[in-house]
PDB file of C-alpha atoms and ligand atoms in Angstrom:
ATOM      1  CA  LEU A   1       0.000   0.000   0.000  1.00 95.00           C
ATOM      2  CA  ALA A   2       2.907   2.355   0.659  1.00 96.00           C
ATOM      3  CA  ALA A   3       4.584   1.626  -2.671  1.00 95.00           C
ATOM      4  CA  GLN A   4       4.634   4.196  -5.433  1.00 94.00           C
ATOM      5  CA  SER A   5       2.483   3.292  -8.408  1.00 90.00           C
ATOM      6  CA  HIS A   6       2.937   4.059 -12.116  1.00 86.00           C
ATOM      7  CA  PRO A   7       2.037   6.701 -13.071  1.00 82.00           C
ATOM      8  CA  SER A   8       3.219   8.087  -9.775  1.00 89.00           C
ATOM      9  CA  HIS A   9       1.030   9.958  -7.330  1.00 92.00           C
ATOM     10  CA  GLN A  10       1.509  11.857  -4.077  1.00 95.00           C
ATOM     11  CA  THR A  11      -0.638  11.253  -1.035  1.00 97.00           C
ATOM     12  CA  ILE A  12      -1.794  14.418   0.687  1.00 98.00           C
ATOM     13  CA  VAL A  13      -2.194  14.098   4.462  1.00 98.00           C
ATOM     14  CA  LYS A  14      -4.474  16.741   5.872  1.00 98.00           C
ATOM     15  CA  LEU A  15      -3.605  18.123   9.303  1.00 98.00           C
ATOM     16  CA  SER A  16      -6.229  20.896   9.471  1.00 97.00           C
ATOM     17  CA  GLU A  17      -8.454  22.906   7.150  1.00 95.00           C
ATOM     18  CA  THR A  18      -5.427  24.869   5.950  1.00 96.00           C
ATOM     19  CA  VAL A  19      -2.411  22.615   6.558  1.00 97.00           C
ATOM     20  CA  SER A  20      -1.553  19.499   4.517  1.00 98.00           C
ATOM     21  CA  PHE A  21       1.586  17.405   4.052  1.00 98.00           C
ATOM     22  CA  GLY A  22       2.617  16.443   0.538  1.00 97.00           C
ATOM     23  CA  GLY A  23       1.211  19.467  -1.297  1.00 95.00           C
ATOM     24  CA  GLU A  24       2.890  22.627  -2.516  1.00 92.00           C
ATOM     25  CA  GLU A  25       3.494  24.082   0.935  1.00 95.00           C
ATOM     26  CA  LEU A  26       6.370  23.105   3.191  1.00 97.00           C
ATOM     27  CA  VAL A  27       4.982  22.156   6.627  1.00 98.00           C
ATOM     28  CA  ILE A  28       7.091  23.202   9.611  1.00 98.00           C
ATOM     29  CA  ILE A  29       6.308  21.772  13.049  1.00 98.00           C
ATOM     30  CA  GLY A  30       8.023  23.521  15.946  1.00 98.00           C
ATOM     31  CA  GLY A  31       8.063  23.339  19.702  1.00 98.00           C
ATOM     32  CA  PRO A  32       9.821  21.922  22.722  1.00 98.00           C
ATOM     33  CA  CYS A  33      10.891  18.329  23.208  1.00 98.00           C
ATOM     34  CA  THR A  34       8.660  18.159  26.274  1.00 98.00           C
ATOM     35  CA  VAL A  35       5.582  20.099  27.351  1.00 98.00           C
ATOM     36  CA  GLU A  36       6.614  21.605  30.699  1.00 98.00           C
ATOM     37  CA  SER A  37       3.830  24.089  31.557  1.00 98.00           C
ATOM     38  CA  LEU A  38       1.006  26.164  30.065  1.00 98.00           C
ATOM     39  CA  GLU A  39       3.200  29.294  30.323  1.00 98.00           C
ATOM     40  CA  GLN A  40       5.973  27.608  28.344  1.00 98.00           C
ATOM     41  CA  MET A  41       3.613  26.475  25.560  1.00 98.00           C
ATOM     42  CA  GLU A  42       1.873  29.882  25.470  1.00 98.00           C
ATOM     43  CA  THR A  43       5.229  31.584  24.897  1.00 98.00           C
ATOM     44  CA  VAL A  44       6.158  29.066  22.207  1.00 98.00           C
ATOM     45  CA  ALA A  45       2.771  29.251  20.466  1.00 98.00           C
ATOM     46  CA  GLN A  46       2.688  33.031  20.429  1.00 98.00           C
ATOM     47  CA  LYS A  47       6.132  33.324  18.806  1.00 98.00           C
ATOM     48  CA  LEU A  48       5.782  30.419  16.397  1.00 98.00           C
ATOM     49  CA  ALA A  49       2.240  31.100  15.203  1.00 96.00           C
ATOM     50  CA  ALA A  50       3.503  34.457  13.961  1.00 95.00           C
ATOM     51  CA  ALA A  51       6.664  33.023  12.293  1.00 96.00           C
ATOM     52  CA  PRO A  52       4.630  31.275  10.957  1.00 96.00           C
ATOM     53  CA  VAL A  53       5.044  27.597  11.630  1.00 98.00           C
ATOM     54  CA  GLN A  54       2.158  25.376  10.578  1.00 98.00           C
ATOM     55  CA  ALA A  55       1.942  23.162  13.688  1.00 98.00           C
ATOM     56  CA  LEU A  56       3.202  22.825  17.253  1.00 98.00           C
ATOM     57  CA  ARG A  57       4.968  19.853  18.814  1.00 98.00           C
ATOM     58  CA  GLY A  58       5.562  18.867  22.442  1.00 98.00           C
ATOM     59  CA  GLY A  59       5.809  15.492  24.148  1.00 98.00           C
ATOM     60  CA  VAL A  60       3.660  14.617  27.140  1.00 98.00           C
ATOM     61  CA  TYR A  61       4.471  10.884  27.179  1.00 98.00           C
ATOM     62  CA  LYS A  62       8.251  10.820  26.863  1.00 97.00           C
ATOM     63  CA  PRO A  63      10.351   7.778  25.949  1.00 96.00           C
ATOM     64  CA  ARG A  64      13.291   8.623  28.259  1.00 96.00           C
ATOM     65  CA  THR A  65      16.423   6.510  28.305  1.00 95.00           C
ATOM     66  CA  SER A  66      16.454   6.528  32.125  1.00 96.00           C
ATOM     67  CA  PRO A  67      13.348   5.553  34.103  1.00 97.00           C
ATOM     68  CA  TYR A  68      14.423   8.178  36.668  1.00 97.00           C
ATOM     69  CA  ALA A  69      14.287  11.040  34.142  1.00 96.00           C
ATOM     70  CA  PHE A  70      11.100  13.157  33.826  1.00 96.00           C
ATOM     71  CA  GLN A  71       8.567  11.012  31.990  1.00 97.00           C
ATOM     72  CA  GLY A  72       6.302  13.822  30.768  1.00 98.00           C
ATOM     73  CA  MET A  73       3.189  15.609  32.053  1.00 98.00           C
ATOM     74  CA  GLY A  74       0.772  12.986  30.762  1.00 98.00           C
ATOM     75  CA  GLU A  75      -2.891  14.030  30.572  1.00 98.00           C
ATOM     76  CA  ALA A  76      -2.206  17.425  32.165  1.00 98.00           C
ATOM     77  CA  GLY A  77       0.159  18.055  29.252  1.00 98.00           C
ATOM     78  CA  LEU A  78      -2.556  17.085  26.767  1.00 98.00           C
ATOM     79  CA  GLU A  79      -4.780  19.746  28.357  1.00 98.00           C
ATOM     80  CA  VAL A  80      -2.003  22.299  27.805  1.00 98.00           C
ATOM     81  CA  LEU A  81      -1.721  21.293  24.141  1.00 98.00           C
ATOM     82  CA  ALA A  82      -5.491  21.492  23.661  1.00 98.00           C
ATOM     83  CA  GLU A  83      -5.516  24.944  25.233  1.00 98.00           C
ATOM     84  CA  VAL A  84      -2.836  26.453  22.978  1.00 98.00           C
ATOM     85  CA  ARG A  85      -4.318  24.620  20.006  1.00 98.00           C
ATOM     86  CA  SER A  86      -7.638  26.392  20.390  1.00 97.00           C
ATOM     87  CA  ARG A  87      -6.231  29.721  21.574  1.00 98.00           C
ATOM     88  CA  TYR A  88      -3.836  30.062  18.621  1.00 97.00           C
ATOM     89  CA  ASN A  89      -5.868  28.052  16.121  1.00 97.00           C
ATOM     90  CA  ILE A  90      -2.839  25.884  15.318  1.00 98.00           C
ATOM     91  CA  PRO A  91      -2.684  22.081  14.999  1.00 98.00           C
ATOM     92  CA  VAL A  92      -0.646  20.078  17.534  1.00 98.00           C
ATOM     93  CA  VAL A  93       1.414  16.907  17.205  1.00 98.00           C
ATOM     94  CA  THR A  94       2.378  14.706  20.149  1.00 98.00           C
ATOM     95  CA  GLU A  95       3.770  11.233  20.772  1.00 98.00           C
ATOM     96  CA  VAL A  96       1.700   8.205  21.712  1.00 98.00           C
ATOM     97  CA  MET A  97       3.684   5.399  23.346  1.00 98.00           C
ATOM     98  CA  SER A  98       1.090   2.734  24.003  1.00 98.00           C
ATOM     99  CA  ILE A  99      -2.268   1.437  22.812  1.00 98.00           C
ATOM    100  CA  ALA A 100      -3.834   2.549  26.096  1.00 98.00           C
ATOM    101  CA  GLN A 101      -2.895   6.191  25.350  1.00 98.00           C
ATOM    102  CA  ILE A 102      -4.350   6.346  21.825  1.00 98.00           C
ATOM    103  CA  GLU A 103      -7.873   7.387  22.741  1.00 98.00           C
ATOM    104  CA  VAL A 104      -6.945  10.276  25.013  1.00 98.00           C
ATOM    105  CA  VAL A 105      -4.144  11.533  22.746  1.00 98.00           C
ATOM    106  CA  ALA A 106      -6.444  11.412  19.704  1.00 98.00           C
ATOM    107  CA  ALA A 107      -9.028  13.423  21.647  1.00 98.00           C
ATOM    108  CA  HIS A 108      -6.543  16.276  22.233  1.00 98.00           C
ATOM    109  CA  ALA A 109      -4.101  16.295  19.281  1.00 98.00           C
ATOM    110  CA  ASP A 110      -4.377  16.638  15.492  1.00 98.00           C
ATOM    111  CA  MET A 111      -1.615  14.146  14.705  1.00 98.00           C
ATOM    112  CA  LEU A 112      -0.197  11.193  16.650  1.00 98.00           C
ATOM    113  CA  GLN A 113       3.563  10.685  16.626  1.00 98.00           C
ATOM    114  CA  VAL A 114       5.134   7.236  16.807  1.00 98.00           C
ATOM    115  CA  GLY A 115       8.643   7.665  18.186  1.00 98.00           C
ATOM    116  CA  SER A 116      11.745   5.912  16.918  1.00 98.00           C
ATOM    117  CA  ARG A 117      11.738   3.464  19.796  1.00 98.00           C
ATOM    118  CA  ASN A 118       8.256   2.296  18.858  1.00 98.00           C
ATOM    119  CA  MET A 119       8.644   2.091  15.086  1.00 98.00           C
ATOM    120  CA  GLN A 120       8.417  -1.686  15.249  1.00 98.00           C
ATOM    121  CA  ASN A 121       5.857  -1.908  18.051  1.00 98.00           C
ATOM    122  CA  PHE A 122       3.536  -3.798  15.719  1.00 98.00           C
ATOM    123  CA  ASP A 123       0.607  -3.981  18.134  1.00 98.00           C
ATOM    124  CA  LEU A 124       0.722  -0.195  18.503  1.00 98.00           C
ATOM    125  CA  LEU A 125       0.967   0.270  14.720  1.00 98.00           C
ATOM    126  CA  ARG A 126      -2.019  -2.019  14.143  1.00 98.00           C
ATOM    127  CA  ALA A 127      -4.074  -0.116  16.713  1.00 98.00           C
ATOM    128  CA  LEU A 128      -3.136   3.217  15.084  1.00 98.00           C
ATOM    129  CA  GLY A 129      -4.807   1.935  11.937  1.00 98.00           C
ATOM    130  CA  GLN A 130      -8.052   2.695  13.757  1.00 98.00           C
ATOM    131  CA  ALA A 131      -6.989   5.924  15.525  1.00 98.00           C
ATOM    132  CA  GLY A 132      -8.916   8.211  13.176  1.00 97.00           C
ATOM    133  CA  LYS A 133      -6.046  10.736  13.153  1.00 98.00           C
ATOM    134  CA  PRO A 134      -2.993  11.186  10.893  1.00 98.00           C
ATOM    135  CA  ILE A 135       0.174   9.458  12.083  1.00 99.00           C
ATOM    136  CA  LEU A 136       3.718  10.847  12.111  1.00 99.00           C
ATOM    137  CA  LEU A 137       5.886   7.732  11.936  1.00 99.00           C
ATOM    138  CA  LYS A 138       9.518   8.276  12.904  1.00 98.00           C
ATOM    139  CA  ARG A 139      12.256   6.025  11.567  1.00 98.00           C
ATOM    140  CA  GLY A 140      13.665   3.555  14.094  1.00 98.00           C
ATOM    141  CA  LEU A 141      17.105   4.209  15.584  1.00 96.00           C
ATOM    142  CA  ALA A 142      18.617   1.468  13.448  1.00 97.00           C
ATOM    143  CA  ALA A 143      15.856   0.663  10.981  1.00 98.00           C
ATOM    144  CA  THR A 144      16.511   0.006   7.317  1.00 98.00           C
ATOM    145  CA  ILE A 145      14.427   1.824   4.728  1.00 98.00           C
ATOM    146  CA  GLU A 146      12.632  -1.456   4.036  1.00 98.00           C
ATOM    147  CA  GLU A 147      11.750  -1.898   7.729  1.00 98.00           C
ATOM    148  CA  PHE A 148      10.582   1.720   7.890  1.00 98.00           C
ATOM    149  CA  VAL A 149       8.257   1.301   4.903  1.00 98.00           C
ATOM    150  CA  MET A 150       6.932  -1.981   6.335  1.00 98.00           C
ATOM    151  CA  ALA A 151       6.126  -0.233   9.628  1.00 98.00           C
ATOM    152  CA  ALA A 152       4.060   2.301   7.660  1.00 98.00           C
ATOM    153  CA  GLU A 153       2.448  -0.622   5.867  1.00 98.00           C
ATOM    154  CA  TYR A 154       1.131  -1.925   9.219  1.00 98.00           C
ATOM    155  CA  ILE A 155      -0.753   1.328   9.823  1.00 98.00           C
ATOM    156  CA  LEU A 156      -2.008   1.614   6.236  1.00 98.00           C
ATOM    157  CA  SER A 157      -3.154  -1.998   6.074  1.00 98.00           C
ATOM    158  CA  HIS A 158      -5.107  -1.628   9.299  1.00 98.00           C
ATOM    159  CA  GLY A 159      -7.246   1.147   7.911  1.00 98.00           C
ATOM    160  CA  ASN A 160      -5.424   4.459   8.263  1.00 98.00           C
ATOM    161  CA  PRO A 161      -4.235   5.993   4.952  1.00 98.00           C
ATOM    162  CA  ASP A 162      -2.826   9.142   6.594  1.00 98.00           C
ATOM    163  CA  VAL A 163       0.794   8.345   7.353  1.00 98.00           C
ATOM    164  CA  VAL A 164       3.679  10.841   7.171  1.00 99.00           C
ATOM    165  CA  LEU A 165       7.213   9.401   7.321  1.00 99.00           C
ATOM    166  CA  CYS A 166       9.906  11.169   9.346  1.00 99.00           C
ATOM    167  CA  GLU A 167      13.656  10.675   8.890  1.00 99.00           C
ATOM    168  CA  ARG A 168      15.337  11.578  12.213  1.00 98.00           C
ATOM    169  CA  GLY A 169      18.817  10.153  11.847  1.00 98.00           C
ATOM    170  CA  ILE A 170      20.144   6.672  12.429  1.00 98.00           C
ATOM    171  CA  ARG A 171      22.827   5.220  14.695  1.00 97.00           C
ATOM    172  CA  SER A 172      26.304   4.934  13.297  1.00 96.00           C
ATOM    173  CA  PHE A 173      29.870   4.664  14.585  1.00 96.00           C
ATOM    174  CA  ASP A 174      30.459   8.392  14.939  1.00 95.00           C
ATOM    175  CA  ASN A 175      28.984  10.028  18.015  1.00 92.00           C
ATOM    176  CA  TYR A 176      30.048  13.594  17.179  1.00 97.00           C
ATOM    177  CA  THR A 177      26.484  14.147  16.013  1.00 98.00           C
ATOM    178  CA  ARG A 178      23.754  12.392  18.009  1.00 98.00           C
ATOM    179  CA  ASN A 179      22.708  10.382  14.949  1.00 98.00           C
ATOM    180  CA  VAL A 180      23.529  10.481  11.254  1.00 98.00           C
ATOM    181  CA  LEU A 181      20.903  12.245   9.148  1.00 98.00           C
ATOM    182  CA  ASP A 182      20.151   9.957   6.217  1.00 98.00           C
ATOM    183  CA  LEU A 183      19.106  12.336   3.471  1.00 98.00           C
ATOM    184  CA  GLY A 184      19.546   9.564   0.923  1.00 98.00           C
ATOM    185  CA  ALA A 185      16.630   7.869   2.658  1.00 98.00           C
ATOM    186  CA  VAL A 186      14.486  10.975   2.152  1.00 98.00           C
ATOM    187  CA  ALA A 187      15.146  10.984  -1.588  1.00 98.00           C
ATOM    188  CA  ALA A 188      14.608   7.216  -1.757  1.00 98.00           C
ATOM    189  CA  LEU A 189      11.347   7.291   0.231  1.00 98.00           C
ATOM    190  CA  LYS A 190      10.032  10.047  -2.035  1.00 97.00           C
ATOM    191  CA  GLN A 191      10.709   7.782  -5.018  1.00 97.00           C
ATOM    192  CA  ILE A 192       9.542   4.418  -3.706  1.00 97.00           C
ATOM    193  CA  THR A 193       6.462   5.532  -1.714  1.00 98.00           C
ATOM    194  CA  HIS A 194       3.657   8.024  -2.310  1.00 98.00           C
ATOM    195  CA  LEU A 195       3.645   9.142   1.329  1.00 98.00           C
ATOM    196  CA  PRO A 196       4.774  12.592   2.509  1.00 98.00           C
ATOM    197  CA  VAL A 197       8.271  12.588   4.022  1.00 98.00           C
ATOM    198  CA  ILE A 198       9.496  15.082   6.604  1.00 98.00           C
ATOM    199  CA  VAL A 199      12.840  15.519   8.385  1.00 98.00           C
ATOM    200  CA  ASP A 200      13.711  16.035  12.057  1.00 99.00           C
ATOM    201  CA  PRO A 201      17.136  17.719  11.987  1.00 98.00           C
ATOM    202  CA  SER A 202      17.070  18.246  15.792  1.00 98.00           C
ATOM    203  CA  HIS A 203      17.217  14.598  16.867  1.00 98.00           C
ATOM    204  CA  ALA A 204      19.442  13.825  13.884  1.00 98.00           C
ATOM    205  CA  VAL A 205      22.312  16.117  14.873  1.00 98.00           C
ATOM    206  CA  GLY A 206      21.664  16.707  18.581  1.00 98.00           C
ATOM    207  CA  LYS A 207      23.457  20.082  18.519  1.00 98.00           C
ATOM    208  CA  ARG A 208      21.589  23.352  17.960  1.00 98.00           C
ATOM    209  CA  GLU A 209      24.298  24.907  15.783  1.00 98.00           C
ATOM    210  CA  LEU A 210      23.899  22.099  13.226  1.00 98.00           C
ATOM    211  CA  VAL A 211      20.103  22.213  12.963  1.00 98.00           C
ATOM    212  CA  ALA A 212      19.776  25.070  10.431  1.00 98.00           C
ATOM    213  CA  PRO A 213      22.134  23.663   7.774  1.00 98.00           C
ATOM    214  CA  MET A 214      20.458  20.245   7.963  1.00 98.00           C
ATOM    215  CA  ALA A 215      17.000  21.830   7.730  1.00 98.00           C
ATOM    216  CA  LYS A 216      18.113  23.526   4.514  1.00 98.00           C
ATOM    217  CA  ALA A 217      19.607  20.323   3.131  1.00 98.00           C
ATOM    218  CA  ALA A 218      16.347  18.483   3.891  1.00 98.00           C
ATOM    219  CA  ILE A 219      14.367  20.942   1.799  1.00 98.00           C
ATOM    220  CA  ALA A 220      16.874  20.732  -1.045  1.00 97.00           C
ATOM    221  CA  CYS A 221      16.494  16.938  -1.236  1.00 96.00           C
ATOM    222  CA  GLY A 222      12.715  17.042  -1.424  1.00 97.00           C
ATOM    223  CA  ALA A 223      11.360  16.845   2.137  1.00 98.00           C
ATOM    224  CA  ASP A 224       7.696  17.851   2.497  1.00 98.00           C
ATOM    225  CA  GLY A 225       8.260  19.351   5.911  1.00 98.00           C
ATOM    226  CA  LEU A 226      10.384  19.663   9.035  1.00 98.00           C
ATOM    227  CA  ILE A 227       9.931  19.051  12.749  1.00 99.00           C
ATOM    228  CA  ILE A 228      12.282  21.178  14.852  1.00 98.00           C
ATOM    229  CA  GLU A 229      12.765  21.495  18.613  1.00 98.00           C
ATOM    230  CA  CYS A 230      12.871  24.953  20.206  1.00 98.00           C
ATOM    231  CA  HIS A 231      12.356  26.341  23.695  1.00 98.00           C
ATOM    232  CA  PRO A 232      11.916  29.758  25.377  1.00 98.00           C
ATOM    233  CA  GLU A 233      15.042  29.005  27.458  1.00 98.00           C
ATOM    234  CA  PRO A 234      16.904  26.275  25.542  1.00 98.00           C
ATOM    235  CA  GLU A 235      19.481  25.482  28.226  1.00 98.00           C
ATOM    236  CA  LYS A 236      16.715  24.973  30.779  1.00 98.00           C
ATOM    237  CA  SER A 237      14.806  22.467  28.618  1.00 98.00           C
ATOM    238  CA  VAL A 238      14.018  19.373  30.724  1.00 97.00           C
ATOM    239  CA  SER A 239      15.016  17.144  27.811  1.00 97.00           C
ATOM    240  CA  ASP A 240      17.183  17.517  24.710  1.00 98.00           C
ATOM    241  CA  ALA A 241      18.456  20.925  25.857  1.00 98.00           C
ATOM    242  CA  ARG A 242      21.592  20.716  23.704  1.00 98.00           C
ATOM    243  CA  GLN A 243      19.626  20.591  20.459  1.00 98.00           C
ATOM    244  CA  ALA A 244      16.889  23.113  21.294  1.00 98.00           C
ATOM    245  CA  LEU A 245      16.881  26.361  19.309  1.00 98.00           C
ATOM    246  CA  SER A 246      15.897  29.616  20.998  1.00 98.00           C
ATOM    247  CA  LEU A 247      12.549  30.951  19.775  1.00 98.00           C
ATOM    248  CA  GLU A 248      14.383  33.822  18.076  1.00 98.00           C
ATOM    249  CA  ASP A 249      16.661  31.420  16.199  1.00 98.00           C
ATOM    250  CA  MET A 250      13.639  29.323  15.270  1.00 98.00           C
ATOM    251  CA  VAL A 251      11.769  32.302  13.824  1.00 98.00           C
ATOM    252  CA  ASN A 252      14.882  33.382  11.898  1.00 98.00           C
ATOM    253  CA  LEU A 253      15.344  29.881  10.548  1.00 98.00           C
ATOM    254  CA  VAL A 254      11.716  29.625   9.411  1.00 98.00           C
ATOM    255  CA  THR A 255      12.067  32.974   7.633  1.00 97.00           C
ATOM    256  CA  SER A 256      15.278  31.888   5.908  1.00 97.00           C
ATOM    257  CA  LEU A 257      13.715  28.622   4.723  1.00 97.00           C
ATOM    258  CA  LYS A 258      10.840  30.278   2.854  1.00 93.00           C
ATOM    259  CA  PRO A 259      12.743  31.298  -0.301  1.00 94.00           C
ATOM    260  CA  LEU A 260      14.503  27.930  -0.327  1.00 95.00           C
ATOM    261  CA  ALA A 261      11.220  26.021  -0.195  1.00 93.00           C
ATOM    262  CA  ALA A 262       9.829  28.165  -2.988  1.00 91.00           C
ATOM    263  CA  ALA A 263      12.854  27.391  -5.165  1.00 92.00           C
ATOM    264  CA  VAL A 264      12.641  23.571  -5.094  1.00 90.00           C
TER     265      VAL A 264
HETATM  266  C1  LIG B   1      10.815  13.368  19.987  1.00 86.34           C
HETATM  267  O1  LIG B   1      10.420  13.748  18.869  1.00 86.34           O
HETATM  268  O2  LIG B   1      10.711  14.047  21.027  1.00 86.34           O
HETATM  269  C2  LIG B   1      11.498  12.065  20.078  1.00 86.34           C
HETATM  270  C3  LIG B   1      11.578  11.411  21.241  1.00 86.34           C
HETATM  271  O3  LIG B   1      12.061  11.679  18.917  1.00 86.34           O
HETATM  272  P1  LIG B   1      12.626  10.252  18.449  1.00 86.34           P
HETATM  273  O4  LIG B   1      11.522   9.266  18.695  1.00 86.34           O
HETATM  274  O5  LIG B   1      12.934  10.490  17.012  1.00 86.34           O
HETATM  275  O6  LIG B   1      13.852   9.971  19.274  1.00 86.34           O
HETATM  276 MN1  LIG B   2      13.396  15.446  21.877  1.00 86.34          MN
END
């Protein structure tokens, strides 16, 4: 179901009345790694809605490496997302980690994110076939392109046609950058599937000073959108502080990407 047909076509995944992935417009999703408070998300939403970005991100169920690290605000965080969503009239994207969370996340968010660590959680993928919301499927930490496409196939074959693929870097031998951004995969996925493909330069490089160049490269190789982490006080971010852009840098980046997106 994910495979490109001949003649080729492009699936459009609708996020809201005005925002779709896979069409003419580049879709930029911005926001913190983790939802920390209503004040934090208000500040983010106010700055980014004006940039403009097309959607907000923020995790409330966080897949942390350590069980002792902050695990996210949970349902209280979903309330925060729903509040800024309606106040700023902007769609929100957040991660769902388990089948049990699908219903409540779908009730508050416009798009459900499957994180890298869950890309091959096949029970979760099957259940998301019936979620009734578009899915942002992130590539597994060490998943091949074939495995990535097959993970999307699980969601599609269980009844949900609205899947957006996200390249977020893969593990390699070099730990100078957090992961290695596989832009070849972006070009390949655009050729072999009809699904929209976006890029997460933040988790790919793990260092804020490398986010902008990779965002530009992603657009040049055909990405349909970007998901980028930013925070009102980047160094104080409860998670992924090292890769968070300031809101000012985020707005400047979004502005600088516009002419680039128009040119490809
Ligand atoms: C995230 O987007 O916050 C996240 C945890 O990303 P990934 O699943 O790609 O590591
Ligand atoms: Mn993060």
